[in-house]
Amino acid sequence: MSDTQPENLPATTAAGDAQTSAAEVVDQREGMFGVRGTGDTSGFGGLRRQVALPGGTPKPYGSWFDGATERLESLVGDGAIEKVVVDRGELTLHIQRERLVEVAQHIRDDEGLRFEFCSGVSGVHYPHETDRELHAVYHLLSITHNRRIRLEVSCPDADPHIPSIVSVYPANDWHERETWDFFGIIFDGHPALTRIQMPDDWPGHPQRKDYPLGGIDVEYKGAVIPPPDTRRSYN
């Protein structure tokens, strides 16, 4: 077995396991389904589970991660990269939202980076992560170097604005619309930020964790199943 790590494989420690970082706990969930206010007949009401996110990873990161991160830092300077996370053999860069477009431009165009393809943006909602409740996650691929990287940007519920990167990655157009539709993140500078799945007059953003379940009765032969928010709860 070679002592060197192939450049296009995930970073590993000397023991061969992917590097991990200390977790940051953002919430504690109770019970199986997270429903409160009624008696528990399921036996799962005593469950307690932490919601934890990977913390920052110290250098060295391993594999090509160090070279790529240092190259990007030399291009954008201090402050643009808030945190570097290496978890499960994958590299995630947490980016200051005001610097996102600048970072995206460099990470696409610089010959040492060349992440030419952005497969889209995903929204995430962490209601208990104060002042960082909404996250936008960008998945990038370097066809030139056969590498993958992830950019993550956060913003507060009170100011849900993140710059659009459609000017850098035009294919992100519909993905940003979908993230706005489902999570309510406003992508400043997007050419036409309108809903893409829900009707234009739909209230709220249905993939946020604080969105009411709602629904209508579902009728079967000989039975009616009520919508989720009116069913009997078990914890």
mmCIF file of C-alpha atoms in Angstrom:
data_model
loop_
_atom_site.group_PDB
_atom_site.id
_atom_site.type_symbol
_atom_site.label_atom_id
_atom_site.label_comp_id
_atom_site.label_asym_id
_atom_site.label_seq_id
_atom_site.Cartn_x
_atom_site.Cartn_y
_atom_site.Cartn_z
ATOM 1 C CA MET A 1 0.000 0.000 0.000
ATOM 2 C CA SER A 2 1.387 3.425 -0.942
ATOM 3 C CA ASP A 3 2.417 5.880 1.785
ATOM 4 C CA THR A 4 1.096 8.804 -0.235
ATOM 5 C CA GLN A 5 -2.529 9.846 -0.523
ATOM 6 C CA PRO A 6 -3.874 9.926 -4.134
ATOM 7 C CA GLU A 7 -4.686 13.528 -4.930
ATOM 8 C CA ASN A 8 -8.321 12.993 -5.920
ATOM 9 C CA LEU A 9 -9.295 10.882 -2.882
ATOM 10 C CA PRO A 10 -10.647 12.098 0.492
ATOM 11 C CA ALA A 11 -8.183 13.160 3.164
ATOM 12 C CA THR A 12 -7.271 10.514 5.712
ATOM 13 C CA THR A 13 -5.330 10.334 8.934
ATOM 14 C CA ALA A 14 -2.397 8.008 9.498
ATOM 15 C CA ALA A 15 -4.870 5.435 10.792
ATOM 16 C CA GLY A 16 -6.767 5.598 7.512
ATOM 17 C CA ASP A 17 -9.973 7.137 8.878
ATOM 18 C CA ALA A 18 -11.432 10.320 7.446
ATOM 19 C CA GLN A 19 -10.618 13.396 9.498
ATOM 20 C CA THR A 20 -13.384 14.567 11.792
ATOM 21 C CA SER A 21 -13.803 17.742 13.820
ATOM 22 C CA ALA A 22 -15.410 18.658 17.111
ATOM 23 C CA ALA A 23 -19.193 18.931 16.886
ATOM 24 C CA GLU A 24 -21.145 22.153 17.516
ATOM 25 C CA VAL A 25 -24.462 21.383 19.243
ATOM 26 C CA VAL A 26 -27.291 23.630 17.968
ATOM 27 C CA ASP A 27 -30.384 21.884 19.393
ATOM 28 C CA GLN A 28 -31.667 19.050 21.580
ATOM 29 C CA ARG A 29 -34.619 17.037 20.331
ATOM 30 C CA GLU A 30 -36.942 15.041 22.536
ATOM 31 C CA GLY A 31 -39.114 12.048 21.664
ATOM 32 C CA MET A 32 -39.389 10.193 18.386
ATOM 33 C CA PHE A 33 -41.381 12.670 16.309
ATOM 34 C CA GLY A 34 -40.766 16.028 17.965
ATOM 35 C CA VAL A 35 -44.465 16.615 18.731
ATOM 36 C CA ARG A 36 -45.288 18.163 22.113
ATOM 37 C CA GLY A 37 -48.396 18.912 24.156
ATOM 38 C CA THR A 38 -50.072 15.502 24.424
ATOM 39 C CA GLY A 39 -49.531 12.279 26.348
ATOM 40 C CA ASP A 40 -46.988 9.795 25.067
ATOM 41 C CA THR A 41 -48.239 6.268 24.388
ATOM 42 C CA SER A 42 -45.392 5.219 22.102
ATOM 43 C CA GLY A 43 -42.654 4.603 24.655
ATOM 44 C CA PHE A 44 -40.305 6.948 22.766
ATOM 45 C CA GLY A 45 -41.057 10.091 24.773
ATOM 46 C CA GLY A 46 -37.891 9.718 26.844
ATOM 47 C CA LEU A 47 -35.529 9.874 23.862
ATOM 48 C CA ARG A 48 -33.068 12.773 23.842
ATOM 49 C CA ARG A 49 -30.943 13.538 20.798
ATOM 50 C CA GLN A 50 -28.526 16.349 20.112
ATOM 51 C CA VAL A 51 -28.527 18.137 16.779
ATOM 52 C CA ALA A 52 -24.834 18.742 16.126
ATOM 53 C CA LEU A 53 -22.942 20.246 13.198
ATOM 54 C CA PRO A 54 -19.264 19.522 12.418
ATOM 55 C CA GLY A 55 -16.934 22.115 13.915
ATOM 56 C CA GLY A 56 -13.900 23.701 12.303
ATOM 57 C CA THR A 57 -10.996 21.446 11.371
ATOM 58 C CA PRO A 58 -7.405 22.461 12.203
ATOM 59 C CA LYS A 59 -4.614 22.260 9.641
ATOM 60 C CA PRO A 60 -3.266 20.143 8.058
ATOM 61 C CA TYR A 61 -6.414 18.937 6.305
ATOM 62 C CA GLY A 62 -4.710 16.264 4.187
ATOM 63 C CA SER A 63 -4.814 15.313 0.506
ATOM 64 C CA TRP A 64 -5.351 18.249 -1.891
ATOM 65 C CA PHE A 65 -7.463 20.112 0.669
ATOM 66 C CA ASP A 66 -4.533 22.150 2.072
ATOM 67 C CA GLY A 67 -3.297 23.349 -1.303
ATOM 68 C CA ALA A 68 -6.742 24.342 -2.566
ATOM 69 C CA THR A 69 -7.682 26.145 0.648
ATOM 70 C CA GLU A 70 -4.385 28.041 0.816
ATOM 71 C CA ARG A 71 -4.707 28.995 -2.850
ATOM 72 C CA LEU A 72 -8.197 30.394 -2.305
ATOM 73 C CA GLU A 73 -7.117 32.249 0.857
ATOM 74 C CA SER A 74 -4.284 33.898 -1.095
ATOM 75 C CA LEU A 75 -6.813 35.114 -3.684
ATOM 76 C CA VAL A 76 -9.570 36.424 -1.400
ATOM 77 C CA GLY A 77 -7.561 37.478 1.658
ATOM 78 C CA ASP A 78 -8.577 37.265 5.293
ATOM 79 C CA GLY A 79 -12.184 37.051 6.432
ATOM 80 C CA ALA A 80 -13.831 35.534 3.376
ATOM 81 C CA ILE A 81 -13.472 31.958 4.667
ATOM 82 C CA GLU A 82 -15.100 31.773 8.100
ATOM 83 C CA LYS A 83 -14.428 28.102 8.779
ATOM 84 C CA VAL A 84 -12.960 25.025 7.111
ATOM 85 C CA VAL A 85 -14.617 21.677 7.844
ATOM 86 C CA VAL A 86 -13.240 18.287 6.821
ATOM 87 C CA ASP A 87 -15.827 15.661 7.715
ATOM 88 C CA ARG A 88 -16.297 12.149 6.308
ATOM 89 C CA GLY A 89 -13.578 12.799 3.756
ATOM 90 C CA GLU A 90 -15.316 15.876 2.316
ATOM 91 C CA LEU A 91 -14.204 19.519 2.291
ATOM 92 C CA THR A 92 -16.656 22.303 3.179
ATOM 93 C CA LEU A 93 -15.736 25.992 3.229
ATOM 94 C CA HIS A 94 -18.009 28.302 5.220
ATOM 95 C CA ILE A 95 -18.001 31.624 3.388
ATOM 96 C CA GLN A 96 -18.904 35.117 4.591
ATOM 97 C CA ARG A 97 -22.066 35.925 2.663
ATOM 98 C CA GLU A 98 -20.905 39.365 1.496
ATOM 99 C CA ARG A 99 -17.873 37.720 -0.158
ATOM 100 C CA LEU A 100 -19.701 34.815 -1.811
ATOM 101 C CA VAL A 101 -19.688 36.097 -5.398
ATOM 102 C CA GLU A 102 -15.992 37.002 -5.192
ATOM 103 C CA VAL A 103 -15.144 33.544 -3.825
ATOM 104 C CA ALA A 104 -17.252 31.824 -6.487
ATOM 105 C CA GLN A 105 -15.516 33.795 -9.239
ATOM 106 C CA HIS A 106 -12.053 32.789 -8.032
ATOM 107 C CA ILE A 107 -12.952 29.179 -7.344
ATOM 108 C CA ARG A 108 -14.275 28.835 -10.894
ATOM 109 C CA ASP A 109 -11.617 30.766 -12.827
ATOM 110 C CA ASP A 110 -8.311 30.195 -11.028
ATOM 111 C CA GLU A 111 -6.250 27.569 -12.849
ATOM 112 C CA GLY A 112 -5.247 25.903 -9.577
ATOM 113 C CA LEU A 113 -8.873 25.500 -8.504
ATOM 114 C CA ARG A 114 -11.076 25.301 -11.615
ATOM 115 C CA PHE A 115 -14.372 24.273 -10.063
ATOM 116 C CA GLU A 116 -16.227 24.825 -13.318
ATOM 117 C CA PHE A 117 -19.489 23.098 -12.434
ATOM 118 C CA CYS A 118 -21.967 24.002 -9.682
ATOM 119 C CA SER A 119 -24.660 21.350 -9.403
ATOM 120 C CA GLY A 120 -26.996 23.667 -7.504
ATOM 121 C CA VAL A 121 -27.773 25.193 -4.129
ATOM 122 C CA SER A 122 -29.580 23.456 -1.260
ATOM 123 C CA GLY A 123 -31.356 25.237 1.577
ATOM 124 C CA VAL A 124 -31.173 24.136 5.212
ATOM 125 C CA HIS A 125 -33.067 25.484 8.209
ATOM 126 C CA TYR A 126 -31.671 25.238 11.757
ATOM 127 C CA PRO A 127 -34.229 27.171 13.862
ATOM 128 C CA HIS A 128 -32.103 27.051 17.023
ATOM 129 C CA GLU A 129 -28.809 28.221 15.518
ATOM 130 C CA THR A 130 -29.158 31.837 16.601
ATOM 131 C CA ASP A 131 -28.354 34.420 13.891
ATOM 132 C CA ARG A 132 -27.426 31.591 11.477
ATOM 133 C CA GLU A 133 -30.796 29.884 11.071
ATOM 134 C CA LEU A 134 -30.758 29.664 7.267
ATOM 135 C CA HIS A 135 -27.967 28.007 5.280
ATOM 136 C CA ALA A 136 -27.336 27.843 1.537
ATOM 137 C CA VAL A 137 -25.064 24.976 0.464
ATOM 138 C CA TYR A 138 -23.352 24.922 -2.949
ATOM 139 C CA HIS A 139 -21.922 21.672 -4.393
ATOM 140 C CA LEU A 140 -19.044 22.209 -6.813
ATOM 141 C CA LEU A 141 -17.101 19.903 -9.127
ATOM 142 C CA SER A 142 -13.743 20.482 -10.790
ATOM 143 C CA ILE A 143 -13.817 18.624 -14.070
ATOM 144 C CA THR A 144 -10.206 19.676 -14.705
ATOM 145 C CA HIS A 145 -8.829 18.222 -11.455
ATOM 146 C CA ASN A 146 -11.535 15.638 -10.619
ATOM 147 C CA ARG A 147 -12.277 17.166 -7.209
ATOM 148 C CA ARG A 148 -15.380 18.111 -5.257
ATOM 149 C CA ILE A 149 -15.856 20.905 -2.759
ATOM 150 C CA ARG A 150 -18.772 22.415 -0.876
ATOM 151 C CA LEU A 151 -19.403 26.097 -0.076
ATOM 152 C CA GLU A 152 -21.778 26.955 2.752
ATOM 153 C CA VAL A 153 -23.214 30.386 3.570
ATOM 154 C CA SER A 154 -25.497 31.291 6.460
ATOM 155 C CA CYS A 155 -27.827 34.179 7.239
ATOM 156 C CA PRO A 156 -30.266 35.012 10.043
ATOM 157 C CA ASP A 157 -34.045 34.666 9.857
ATOM 158 C CA ALA A 158 -34.282 38.403 10.491
ATOM 159 C CA ASP A 159 -32.173 39.214 7.416
ATOM 160 C CA PRO A 160 -32.537 36.280 4.977
ATOM 161 C CA HIS A 161 -30.404 37.748 2.187
ATOM 162 C CA ILE A 162 -27.547 36.008 0.322
ATOM 163 C CA PRO A 163 -25.973 37.252 -2.932
ATOM 164 C CA SER A 164 -26.967 35.377 -6.084
ATOM 165 C CA ILE A 165 -24.164 33.597 -7.943
ATOM 166 C CA VAL A 166 -26.113 33.255 -11.195
ATOM 167 C CA SER A 167 -23.660 35.720 -12.768
ATOM 168 C CA VAL A 168 -20.876 33.167 -12.122
ATOM 169 C CA TYR A 169 -22.820 29.893 -12.429
ATOM 170 C CA PRO A 170 -25.840 30.603 -14.703
ATOM 171 C CA ALA A 171 -27.281 27.111 -14.177
ATOM 172 C CA ASN A 172 -27.985 28.079 -10.560
ATOM 173 C CA ASP A 173 -30.908 30.211 -11.730
ATOM 174 C CA TRP A 174 -33.687 27.683 -11.065
ATOM 175 C CA HIS A 175 -31.931 26.217 -8.017
ATOM 176 C CA GLU A 176 -31.906 29.608 -6.295
ATOM 177 C CA ARG A 177 -35.567 30.051 -7.156
ATOM 178 C CA GLU A 178 -36.366 26.682 -5.579
ATOM 179 C CA THR A 179 -34.395 27.539 -2.418
ATOM 180 C CA TRP A 180 -36.255 30.846 -2.154
ATOM 181 C CA ASP A 181 -39.565 29.053 -2.732
ATOM 182 C CA PHE A 182 -39.040 26.401 -0.033
ATOM 183 C CA PHE A 183 -36.837 28.189 2.532
ATOM 184 C CA GLY A 184 -37.363 31.925 2.023
ATOM 185 C CA ILE A 185 -33.727 32.819 1.338
ATOM 186 C CA ILE A 186 -33.660 35.966 -0.801
ATOM 187 C CA PHE A 187 -30.883 35.808 -3.399
ATOM 188 C CA ASP A 188 -29.950 39.427 -4.068
ATOM 189 C CA GLY A 189 -29.191 40.107 -7.717
ATOM 190 C CA HIS A 190 -31.085 37.114 -9.079
ATOM 191 C CA PRO A 191 -32.588 38.003 -12.495
ATOM 192 C CA ALA A 192 -36.126 36.761 -11.673
ATOM 193 C CA LEU A 193 -36.541 35.445 -8.126
ATOM 194 C CA THR A 194 -40.060 33.964 -8.283
ATOM 195 C CA ARG A 195 -41.554 30.731 -6.973
ATOM 196 C CA ILE A 196 -40.846 27.644 -9.048
ATOM 197 C CA GLN A 197 -42.828 24.839 -7.348
ATOM 198 C CA MET A 198 -45.517 26.457 -5.205
ATOM 199 C CA PRO A 199 -48.233 28.817 -6.537
ATOM 200 C CA ASP A 200 -47.241 32.486 -6.622
ATOM 201 C CA ASP A 201 -49.668 33.364 -3.840
ATOM 202 C CA TRP A 202 -48.642 30.507 -1.516
ATOM 203 C CA PRO A 203 -48.110 31.705 2.076
ATOM 204 C CA GLY A 204 -44.784 30.809 3.676
ATOM 205 C CA HIS A 205 -41.970 28.476 2.711
ATOM 206 C CA PRO A 206 -42.895 24.811 3.222
ATOM 207 C CA GLN A 207 -39.504 23.178 3.883
ATOM 208 C CA ARG A 208 -38.692 25.325 6.882
ATOM 209 C CA LYS A 209 -38.890 23.433 10.149
ATOM 210 C CA ASP A 210 -41.288 25.966 11.658
ATOM 211 C CA TYR A 211 -43.769 25.617 8.787
ATOM 212 C CA PRO A 212 -47.127 24.141 9.935
ATOM 213 C CA LEU A 213 -47.816 20.620 8.696
ATOM 214 C CA GLY A 214 -51.377 21.392 7.649
ATOM 215 C CA GLY A 215 -52.984 19.390 4.873
ATOM 216 C CA ILE A 216 -56.453 18.087 4.042
ATOM 217 C CA ASP A 217 -58.371 14.946 4.928
ATOM 218 C CA VAL A 218 -57.384 11.911 2.830
ATOM 219 C CA GLU A 219 -60.326 9.636 2.109
ATOM 220 C CA TYR A 220 -60.039 5.891 1.641
ATOM 221 C CA LYS A 221 -62.824 3.330 1.253
ATOM 222 C CA GLY A 222 -64.401 3.142 4.689
ATOM 223 C CA ALA A 223 -61.890 5.482 6.373
ATOM 224 C CA VAL A 224 -60.732 9.083 6.558
ATOM 225 C CA ILE A 225 -57.169 10.008 7.607
ATOM 226 C CA PRO A 226 -56.928 13.552 9.011
ATOM 227 C CA PRO A 227 -54.123 15.965 8.054
ATOM 228 C CA PRO A 228 -50.917 15.676 10.118
ATOM 229 C CA ASP A 229 -51.528 18.662 12.382
ATOM 230 C CA THR A 230 -54.877 17.288 13.603
ATOM 231 C CA ARG A 231 -53.856 13.673 14.147
ATOM 232 C CA ARG A 232 -53.297 12.148 17.538
ATOM 233 C CA SER A 233 -49.733 12.706 18.665
ATOM 234 C CA TYR A 234 -47.683 10.222 20.650
ATOM 235 C CA ASN A 235 -45.242 12.236 22.711
#
